[in-house]
XYZ file of C-alpha atoms in Angstrom:
638
model
C 264.374 130.018 60.546
C 264.925 133.566 59.357
C 263.307 136.611 60.925
C 260.734 137.103 58.144
C 259.579 133.483 58.292
C 259.398 133.721 62.082
C 257.236 136.829 61.806
C 254.903 135.061 59.309
C 254.574 132.000 61.571
C 253.665 134.252 64.508
C 251.047 135.963 62.372
C 249.462 132.729 61.095
C 249.167 131.107 64.523
C 246.647 133.825 65.495
C 244.117 132.611 62.918
C 242.099 129.470 62.326
C 242.936 126.896 60.985
C 246.643 127.665 61.442
C 246.250 127.763 65.220
C 245.664 124.006 65.056
C 249.218 123.453 63.793
C 252.382 123.249 65.865
C 254.909 126.057 65.660
C 257.311 123.651 63.923
C 254.678 122.936 61.277
C 253.959 126.632 60.891
C 257.684 127.267 60.557
C 257.874 124.788 57.674
C 254.967 126.491 55.958
C 256.278 130.008 56.637
C 259.684 129.186 55.183
C 258.005 128.337 51.859
C 255.614 131.276 51.784
C 255.964 133.910 49.086
C 255.168 137.500 50.095
C 253.224 139.499 47.476
C 252.799 143.277 47.570
C 249.689 144.396 45.704
C 249.124 148.013 44.796
C 245.597 149.411 44.886
C 243.379 147.947 42.088
C 246.048 145.374 41.230
C 244.599 141.969 40.306
C 245.963 138.759 41.858
C 243.866 136.471 39.653
C 240.754 136.954 37.580
C 237.913 134.970 36.060
C 239.132 132.243 33.657
C 242.770 132.555 34.768
C 244.594 129.233 35.117
C 244.787 128.058 38.725
C 247.826 129.037 40.790
C 249.896 126.586 42.807
C 249.150 128.501 46.024
C 246.259 129.773 48.092
C 246.367 133.124 49.891
C 246.127 134.834 53.265
C 245.693 138.589 53.680
C 248.527 139.915 55.859
C 247.337 143.517 55.564
C 245.036 145.585 53.383
C 241.786 144.591 51.701
C 241.048 142.235 48.809
C 237.699 142.219 46.999
C 236.426 138.980 45.462
C 234.083 139.666 42.564
C 231.971 137.630 40.151
C 230.058 138.501 37.010
C 226.267 138.326 37.439
C 223.950 139.372 34.602
C 226.863 141.036 32.812
C 227.702 143.128 35.893
C 230.621 142.789 38.276
C 229.377 142.067 41.798
C 231.388 141.967 45.042
C 231.082 138.486 46.499
C 233.149 139.211 49.593
C 235.758 141.446 51.142
C 238.865 139.786 52.540
C 240.421 141.559 55.493
C 243.495 140.780 57.567
C 243.678 137.038 58.279
C 241.190 136.057 55.560
C 241.930 132.964 53.495
C 240.959 132.981 49.825
C 241.906 131.403 46.510
C 241.292 127.824 47.684
C 239.952 126.657 44.352
C 243.169 124.764 43.400
C 242.588 122.537 46.447
C 239.304 121.256 45.082
C 239.075 121.914 41.357
C 241.049 121.581 38.135
C 239.286 124.164 35.992
C 240.025 127.885 35.975
C 239.192 130.564 38.521
C 235.566 131.673 38.491
C 236.052 134.960 40.327
C 238.455 137.874 40.451
C 240.665 138.866 43.405
C 241.589 142.557 43.324
C 243.284 144.803 45.899
C 240.859 147.422 47.168
C 243.750 149.138 48.927
C 247.486 148.577 49.098
C 247.847 145.045 50.444
C 250.365 142.429 51.526
C 249.442 138.827 50.684
C 251.008 135.564 51.812
C 251.018 132.909 49.071
C 251.060 129.434 50.638
C 252.092 126.655 48.222
C 249.390 123.972 48.171
C 251.978 121.210 47.807
C 253.549 122.360 51.082
C 250.261 122.761 52.949
C 248.471 119.638 51.661
C 250.160 117.178 54.089
C 249.026 119.263 57.058
C 245.432 119.116 55.788
C 245.610 115.358 55.330
C 247.227 114.663 58.699
C 245.449 117.146 60.974
C 241.789 116.424 61.725
C 241.113 119.930 63.017
C 242.449 121.553 59.854
C 240.551 119.107 57.648
C 237.329 119.642 59.618
C 237.761 123.394 59.338
C 237.968 123.138 55.564
C 234.973 120.810 55.484
C 232.888 123.000 57.793
C 233.783 126.128 55.837
C 233.845 124.662 52.374
C 232.565 127.372 50.068
C 230.991 129.201 53.028
C 231.673 132.835 53.882
C 231.940 133.590 57.603
C 233.104 136.611 59.497
C 236.798 136.987 60.279
C 238.196 137.014 63.772
C 241.348 136.073 65.595
C 240.996 132.527 66.823
C 238.881 131.785 69.867
C 236.511 129.058 70.927
C 233.410 130.720 69.587
C 234.445 132.398 66.356
C 235.839 130.940 63.161
C 238.304 132.755 60.974
C 237.284 134.048 57.617
C 237.667 131.491 54.884
C 236.658 132.966 51.564
C 236.576 130.076 49.135
C 236.262 130.575 45.435
C 235.114 127.007 44.843
C 231.673 128.316 43.921
C 230.583 131.642 42.541
C 227.634 132.094 44.856
C 227.756 133.400 48.406
C 225.644 132.715 51.444
C 223.645 129.597 52.175
C 223.500 128.468 48.545
C 226.962 127.020 48.925
C 225.739 124.765 51.737
C 224.241 122.654 48.951
C 227.775 121.383 48.369
C 227.437 119.337 51.542
C 224.608 117.175 50.290
C 224.768 117.522 46.531
C 224.631 114.053 45.020
C 227.087 112.774 42.450
C 226.538 110.979 39.187
C 229.342 108.547 38.495
C 230.459 105.755 36.168
C 228.418 102.732 37.245
C 229.932 100.481 34.563
C 233.615 100.633 35.485
C 236.385 98.619 33.869
C 237.175 95.776 36.291
C 240.174 93.496 35.719
C 242.192 90.906 37.644
C 245.742 91.299 38.920
C 247.034 89.072 36.094
C 245.615 91.212 33.254
C 248.488 92.788 31.338
C 248.749 96.558 31.154
C 248.316 96.674 27.356
C 244.911 94.971 27.631
C 243.844 97.232 30.490
C 244.751 100.306 28.427
C 242.727 98.927 25.519
C 239.679 98.330 27.740
C 239.939 101.840 29.217
C 240.141 103.364 25.729
C 237.126 101.409 24.497
C 235.098 102.380 27.573
C 236.312 106.000 27.338
C 237.168 105.985 31.014
C 240.203 107.182 32.955
C 240.528 104.263 35.350
C 240.240 100.517 35.882
C 239.539 98.711 39.150
C 241.648 95.655 39.972
C 239.663 93.056 41.889
C 240.202 89.710 43.590
C 237.248 87.530 44.582
C 234.968 90.344 43.359
C 236.471 92.781 45.884
C 238.486 95.911 44.955
C 242.160 95.665 45.845
C 243.621 98.415 43.664
C 243.151 100.942 40.884
C 245.072 102.069 37.830
C 244.419 105.443 36.193
C 245.447 107.233 33.032
C 247.892 109.144 35.239
C 249.542 105.855 36.243
C 249.721 104.846 32.598
C 251.523 108.030 31.621
C 253.859 108.193 34.628
C 254.789 104.506 34.810
C 254.344 103.046 31.315
C 254.903 105.941 28.903
C 258.136 106.829 30.716
C 259.480 103.307 30.257
C 259.542 102.540 33.970
C 257.433 99.434 33.293
C 256.861 97.459 30.099
C 253.407 97.478 28.560
C 253.366 93.691 28.903
C 253.654 93.537 32.719
C 250.654 92.460 34.814
C 248.570 95.409 35.965
C 249.367 94.407 39.566
C 252.832 95.891 38.998
C 251.527 99.415 38.370
C 248.279 99.557 40.317
C 247.793 101.776 43.380
C 246.658 99.875 46.444
C 244.560 100.069 48.507
C 241.827 101.861 46.587
C 239.853 104.549 48.451
C 236.247 103.352 48.727
C 232.996 105.240 49.436
C 229.238 104.715 49.569
C 227.251 105.725 46.511
C 225.483 108.583 48.333
C 228.739 110.389 49.087
C 228.298 114.153 48.687
C 230.259 116.417 46.398
C 232.046 118.075 49.332
C 232.875 114.744 50.958
C 234.232 113.320 47.710
C 236.390 116.376 47.072
C 237.864 116.276 50.555
C 238.516 112.536 50.394
C 240.461 113.045 47.169
C 242.341 115.910 48.809
C 243.099 113.981 51.989
C 244.320 110.887 50.152
C 245.912 112.719 47.200
C 243.975 110.634 44.657
C 241.942 111.436 41.567
C 239.441 108.555 41.729
C 237.199 106.954 44.366
C 235.749 103.455 44.165
C 232.037 103.163 44.992
C 231.147 99.905 46.771
C 227.999 98.380 48.252
C 228.826 99.228 51.864
C 231.518 101.857 51.317
C 234.390 99.536 52.240
C 236.830 97.420 50.238
C 235.112 94.321 51.616
C 232.089 94.653 49.357
C 231.303 94.565 45.659
C 232.296 97.381 43.275
C 229.394 99.543 42.064
C 231.282 102.253 40.199
C 234.027 104.874 40.120
C 233.937 108.602 40.894
C 236.531 110.657 39.020
C 237.634 114.272 39.321
C 235.715 114.907 36.118
C 232.514 113.724 37.829
C 233.053 116.367 40.500
C 233.386 119.089 37.875
C 230.191 117.883 36.172
C 228.404 117.819 39.535
C 229.083 121.525 39.962
C 226.415 122.047 37.325
C 223.797 120.977 39.896
C 224.696 123.544 42.526
C 222.070 126.122 43.562
C 223.669 128.881 41.529
C 223.342 126.863 38.359
C 219.745 125.954 39.208
C 218.994 129.652 39.644
C 220.603 130.386 36.282
C 218.515 127.657 34.636
C 215.374 129.109 36.208
C 216.169 132.507 34.688
C 216.377 130.916 31.243
C 213.263 128.739 31.590
C 210.367 129.403 29.209
C 207.740 126.837 30.168
C 206.129 125.299 33.223
C 207.782 121.999 32.268
C 211.244 123.606 32.444
C 210.471 124.865 35.940
C 208.946 121.548 36.996
C 212.146 119.690 36.136
C 214.163 122.111 38.248
C 211.669 121.792 41.133
C 212.101 118.006 40.926
C 215.880 118.351 41.174
C 215.433 120.605 44.194
C 213.213 117.975 45.841
C 215.944 115.367 45.323
C 218.536 117.653 46.913
C 216.254 118.391 49.868
C 215.671 114.687 50.441
C 219.376 113.931 50.359
C 220.080 116.785 52.762
C 217.620 115.393 55.285
C 219.225 111.952 54.982
C 222.663 113.453 55.579
C 221.484 115.402 58.653
C 222.301 118.779 57.116
C 221.071 121.605 59.408
C 217.476 122.313 58.469
C 218.114 126.065 58.574
C 220.591 125.742 55.694
C 218.262 123.559 53.663
C 215.318 125.912 54.181
C 217.354 128.915 53.031
C 218.426 127.166 49.851
C 214.979 125.760 49.118
C 213.381 129.160 49.682
C 215.739 130.929 47.303
C 215.009 128.427 44.570
C 211.257 128.373 45.265
C 211.163 132.163 45.117
C 213.120 132.150 41.857
C 210.632 129.678 40.344
C 207.644 131.821 41.391
C 209.350 134.955 40.084
C 210.021 133.275 36.750
C 206.401 132.114 36.538
C 205.328 135.754 36.906
C 207.850 136.812 34.232
C 206.680 134.115 31.799
C 203.094 135.329 32.228
C 204.117 138.953 31.701
C 205.833 137.976 28.457
C 202.566 136.412 27.296
C 200.063 139.074 28.326
C 202.193 142.180 27.910
C 203.608 144.805 30.256
C 201.720 145.657 33.423
C 199.648 148.897 33.309
C 200.857 149.835 36.809
C 203.626 148.954 39.219
C 202.839 146.051 41.504
C 204.207 143.588 44.038
C 203.632 139.823 44.102
C 203.979 138.590 47.679
C 204.232 135.011 48.873
C 202.397 134.500 52.160
C 202.135 131.677 54.689
C 204.868 129.043 54.748
C 206.415 130.416 51.552
C 206.456 133.915 53.042
C 208.111 132.495 56.159
C 210.649 130.614 53.995
C 209.633 127.332 55.573
C 208.349 125.476 52.523
C 210.489 122.349 52.125
C 207.708 120.165 50.738
C 205.492 120.854 47.707
C 202.536 122.219 49.684
C 199.872 124.506 48.217
C 200.633 128.023 47.004
C 199.641 131.170 48.932
C 200.036 134.647 47.458
C 198.632 138.158 47.233
C 199.029 140.874 44.600
C 199.152 144.592 45.348
C 199.127 147.171 42.549
C 199.688 150.906 42.878
C 196.733 153.250 42.933
C 195.389 154.365 39.539
C 192.742 156.798 38.342
C 189.216 155.635 39.324
C 188.132 155.276 35.699
C 191.041 152.904 35.031
C 190.625 150.820 38.180
C 188.448 148.018 36.784
C 190.588 147.606 33.654
C 193.806 147.545 35.686
C 192.398 145.105 38.237
C 191.206 142.797 35.459
C 194.725 142.782 34.023
C 196.251 141.785 37.373
C 193.588 139.153 37.995
C 194.536 137.686 34.624
C 198.198 137.837 35.619
C 197.368 136.124 38.893
C 195.268 133.405 37.271
C 197.805 132.509 34.583
C 200.733 132.569 37.028
C 199.002 130.339 39.590
C 198.137 127.866 36.834
C 201.787 127.750 35.756
C 202.791 127.124 39.367
C 200.169 124.386 39.610
C 201.771 122.682 36.601
C 205.171 123.045 38.279
C 203.869 121.170 41.338
C 202.545 123.852 43.705
C 198.893 122.940 44.335
C 196.218 125.636 44.362
C 195.332 126.890 47.845
C 192.077 125.190 48.953
C 191.142 128.367 50.854
C 191.659 130.540 47.786
C 194.488 132.581 49.325
C 196.009 133.390 45.923
C 196.628 136.379 43.694
C 194.111 134.939 41.231
C 191.325 135.571 43.781
C 189.547 138.928 43.456
C 189.694 139.321 47.243
C 193.485 139.117 47.318
C 194.353 141.077 44.187
C 193.715 144.782 44.683
C 195.174 148.269 44.892
C 197.458 149.584 47.597
C 194.669 151.753 49.006
C 192.307 148.765 49.165
C 194.973 146.666 50.859
C 195.595 149.517 53.329
C 191.896 149.488 54.232
C 191.968 145.704 54.467
C 194.852 145.631 56.938
C 193.384 148.553 58.916
C 190.101 146.648 59.295
C 191.815 143.394 60.233
C 193.966 145.050 62.879
C 191.576 147.624 64.344
C 188.310 145.661 64.234
C 189.367 142.017 64.456
C 186.484 139.562 64.629
C 183.929 142.040 63.211
C 182.848 140.763 59.806
C 186.373 139.536 59.373
C 185.809 135.856 58.853
C 188.330 136.019 56.045
C 191.097 137.112 58.437
C 193.932 134.617 58.410
C 197.129 135.212 60.318
C 199.129 134.039 57.282
C 198.530 137.503 55.778
C 201.042 138.769 58.343
C 203.753 136.406 57.047
C 204.796 137.681 53.643
C 207.835 138.165 51.424
C 208.060 140.006 48.122
C 208.856 137.730 45.185
C 208.435 140.112 42.266
C 207.827 143.819 41.788
C 208.187 147.054 43.702
C 209.889 146.806 47.087
C 208.345 150.147 48.097
C 204.893 148.569 47.984
C 205.886 145.909 50.509
C 207.567 148.595 52.628
C 204.298 150.551 52.679
C 202.389 147.478 53.910
C 205.030 147.024 56.635
C 204.517 150.604 57.796
C 200.738 150.243 57.830
C 200.850 147.065 59.895
C 203.353 148.205 62.515
C 201.715 151.623 62.838
C 198.355 150.000 63.572
C 199.514 147.198 65.867
C 201.406 149.480 68.265
C 199.678 149.211 71.671
C 196.665 147.612 69.984
C 195.317 145.497 72.858
C 192.221 144.403 70.924
C 194.254 142.999 68.035
C 196.691 141.088 70.240
C 193.800 139.765 72.297
C 192.347 138.373 69.071
C 195.666 136.936 67.823
C 196.545 135.574 71.250
C 193.244 133.734 71.645
C 193.576 132.429 68.096
C 196.991 131.000 69.014
C 195.549 129.375 72.162
C 192.587 127.896 70.298
C 194.601 125.038 68.765
C 193.998 121.619 70.289
C 196.773 120.432 72.589
C 199.244 117.981 71.004
C 199.224 115.711 74.080
C 196.365 114.414 76.220
C 196.162 114.837 79.997
C 197.915 111.474 80.284
C 200.758 112.614 77.959
C 199.555 110.538 75.030
C 199.573 111.907 71.463
C 196.286 113.585 70.564
C 195.522 111.757 67.298
C 192.717 112.136 64.792
C 189.632 110.277 65.990
C 187.897 109.815 62.634
C 188.194 110.392 58.916
C 190.909 109.363 56.443
C 193.684 110.222 58.907
C 192.225 108.329 61.881
C 194.835 107.492 64.546
C 197.443 109.755 62.900
C 199.046 112.790 64.534
C 198.406 116.173 62.863
C 201.876 117.650 63.333
C 201.033 120.813 61.393
C 197.915 121.882 63.308
C 198.705 120.525 66.760
C 202.465 121.126 66.953
C 203.874 123.492 64.332
C 201.055 126.035 64.068
C 201.032 126.924 67.803
C 204.758 127.673 67.555
C 204.294 129.647 64.313
C 201.386 131.622 65.830
C 203.283 132.297 69.053
C 206.391 133.542 67.263
C 204.311 135.829 65.046
C 202.348 137.193 68.019
C 205.426 138.172 70.012
C 207.372 139.647 67.067
C 204.425 141.831 66.052
C 203.803 142.960 69.641
C 207.471 143.884 70.125
C 207.742 145.734 66.806
C 210.320 143.316 65.353
C 210.323 144.049 61.627
C 211.667 142.200 58.612
C 211.753 138.700 60.177
C 209.161 136.182 59.027
C 210.840 132.822 59.616
C 209.600 131.127 62.802
C 212.987 129.783 63.881
C 214.680 133.171 63.392
C 211.757 134.941 65.085
C 212.297 132.867 68.232
C 216.055 133.491 68.082
C 215.463 137.245 67.825
C 212.887 137.148 70.624
C 215.471 135.513 72.886
C 217.657 138.586 72.327
C 214.831 141.119 72.611
C 213.305 139.522 75.725
C 216.254 137.992 77.616
C 214.008 137.250 80.607
C 212.261 134.577 78.536
C 215.248 133.616 76.383
C 215.261 130.013 77.569
C 211.633 129.479 76.522
C 212.168 131.078 73.109
C 215.367 129.146 72.402
C 213.661 125.864 73.350
C 210.791 126.762 71.017
C 213.277 127.494 68.214
C 214.893 124.071 68.551
C 211.497 122.387 68.907
C 210.378 124.002 65.658
C 213.378 122.529 63.819
C 212.819 119.047 65.258
C 209.106 119.078 64.401
C 209.781 120.458 60.913
C 212.207 117.618 60.280
C 209.646 115.020 61.389
C 207.128 116.547 58.991
C 209.643 116.709 56.137
C 210.636 113.061 56.586
C 206.980 111.992 56.617
C 206.262 114.017 53.489
C 209.296 112.755 51.603
C 208.458 109.164 52.510
C 204.853 109.431 51.317
C 205.241 112.102 48.625
C 202.787 114.443 50.351
C 202.744 117.444 52.682
C 203.766 115.333 55.687
C 200.989 116.842 57.820
C 199.801 113.561 59.341
C 202.370 111.394 61.137
C 201.832 107.636 61.309
C 202.995 107.049 64.880
C 203.033 103.264 64.379
C 205.919 103.680 61.945
C 208.060 105.629 64.442
C 210.609 103.921 66.635
C 210.330 104.234 70.396
C 213.266 106.657 70.343
C 211.656 108.840 67.668
C 208.356 108.898 69.581
C 210.193 110.153 72.654
C 212.070 112.716 70.567
C 208.786 113.928 69.079
C 207.149 114.090 72.502
C 210.111 116.010 73.961
C 209.859 118.567 71.144
C 206.304 119.314 72.254
C 207.368 120.153 75.823
C 208.146 123.907 75.303
C 204.652 124.525 73.913
C 202.995 124.560 77.341
C 205.487 127.177 78.556
C 204.848 129.246 75.427
C 201.103 128.989 75.975
C 201.464 130.146 79.595
C 203.690 133.026 78.479
C 201.066 134.138 75.951
C 198.324 134.037 78.598
C 200.447 135.964 81.076
C 201.812 138.556 78.644
C 198.489 139.378 76.983
C 196.326 138.648 80.058
C 194.343 135.960 78.299
C 192.634 132.743 79.145
C 191.975 130.069 76.575
C 188.287 130.945 76.826
C 188.471 134.751 76.847
C-alpha cells in the first residue's frame, strides 16, 4: 500500500464506524479513496443534484450541510474533521435534498459505495452503527466507548429527533403481488408484471416463496440475450428471496436491502420463507414512504386550511406513535416527535383563526400548559392553554380582550374538532380567567407565588409548566423572569407546592398491593396518572423551581438535570427519570389499546411480569417523597 493510502487508513481507524474494521479492510478502502480539495465556498453537491457513487469523510476543514426551508437556506449541520456525510446514495435513488458546501478550505475523502458496501453487509458493528445513526445527527468525537462519531446523513432534510421517526415509520406495499410457479415461462411472467404494473414477481412452491424475479433481472438476463424469453422463470429467478414481516419499518427495510444488495423484499405471514406471501416491498415503496416522515407532516400542517385537514394529520401521528411503542422505540424520541407535531397543529389552528377574524390588535403569546407544555402528550388528552397579550391603553382593554377571547374560543373549537378535547377544568385560552394582559398575568403569578392558599383555589401547578406555541417569545421570557424572581428563597410557596405534591394518595398499600379505585366507573382499576405519574411530575417541578433551573419543562429531562445539579441525590433522580418513562409507557399502551387517555389501568389484563415491572417503577416514589419532606422540612400533614 502506498504512503498516502497508509496515511488515510491510519486516519480512518480513529473514527467510528471505521474503527470496527481491520487494518487490512481499511487498507482496501483507503486504496480506492479519492482525495478532494475544496476551496472555501466550493460546493461538493447541491439540492437536486444526481447522487454520487461515493459518500464522504471530512479529513480537514469544515463542510456546511444546508436545506431550503420557507424559501430560505438553513444550516442543517456542520461537518468537522472525521464527520461522515453524503450517505444518501446508500439508501435512496432520488437526488440529493441538501447542499454540501465548504465553509473553509477543506480536504474530503470520497469513499466509493461499491467498495464500502461489502464491509457494511459483513460487519455487524458497522451495520448497527448505520442503523443506530440513520438520519440522526450526533456530536463528533474520536472513537471511544462512550461517544459515537459524527454521522451526518442526508437521507432526510430534517435534523434532530424528527428523523427518529424513520425507525418506526410504517410502509405501504403491494399486497397483490404477481405470484408464479417455477415452470412459468419468462415471457408470461413479463406479461403478468406489465399488466399488474409491478416491478417484480414472486416464484412460489407449495404456496411458499422460493425466489423472485425483477425488472432488473429481465433487462440484465433476458434483454441481453443471456437467456431466451421462453425459458422457465426458475432459470432467471434470484433465490432465496429476502422475507420480512409486514410491520417492518422504513429504516429496517432500507438496511435489509442494503445488506443483501436487493431491490425488493417479500412480505410473509411470519416474516420467514416458510409462510405464505402477503406482498412485496420495492425501492419505490421506500421513496413513497418518505412522504410520511415528520418533516412532510409538518409541511402539510403549514398548508392545512381546515380542522379536517389537521385531524387527518393527527390521526397519522397517532398511528406512528402506536407503531413506535410496538417497536420499543425510546419513549423520549417519540415524545419529542409527537410534541413537535402537536405544537405545529396548535400553531396552525391559531393561524387559521387569525385568517378568519383578522390581525390581532396587539402582540400576544399562546402558551400550551400542563402535559402539552411539558411535551409529554402522546395520547389525545384534553387541551390546556393560556393567552397573554401585551398591555394596551385602558380605554382599549375591553375591546382587545374581547378580540383575544374570540381568538381563544374559535381556536379551541378547531382543536376540539381535530381531536383535542376541551379541558374539563376550563384551563384554556377561551376562558376569561386565562386570557388577559401581561400586567394581569404578572399580578396573577405574583399572587399565586407570594400568597399561596389565600383565595387561590384556582391555583394549579400546571400553570408552571408552559411552552410558547405561537406569538411573541419576549412575553414568555417576561413570565419566566417574574416566576423565578418571586420563587427565590420563597419558603411559603415551596411549602405549599411541597405539601401539594405529598397530598397524592400512595400508589401501593401498606401490604404492597396496588391502591385501586374503590367505587365508580373505574372500580378496581389503577389510576396511573394521579397515583404514579403526578407525584413524579410534581416532584420534578418542585425541585427545578427551587433550584432555579430554567427552560426545562419535561419531567424526564428535569430529573436528568437535577441529577447533575444535585449530585448527592443523583441516584434518586435518575431512578425517578427511568420510572417516569416506564409508567408513561404503561399509560400509553393502555390508552392506545382502549382509544382513551390511558389513565386507568386494568390490572387483570397485565401479565405477572408486567405487574412486577409496574410495581418496581413505583419504588423510587417513596425516596422522592422522603427527599421532599427532608429538603423542605415538611410532613404530609403540615
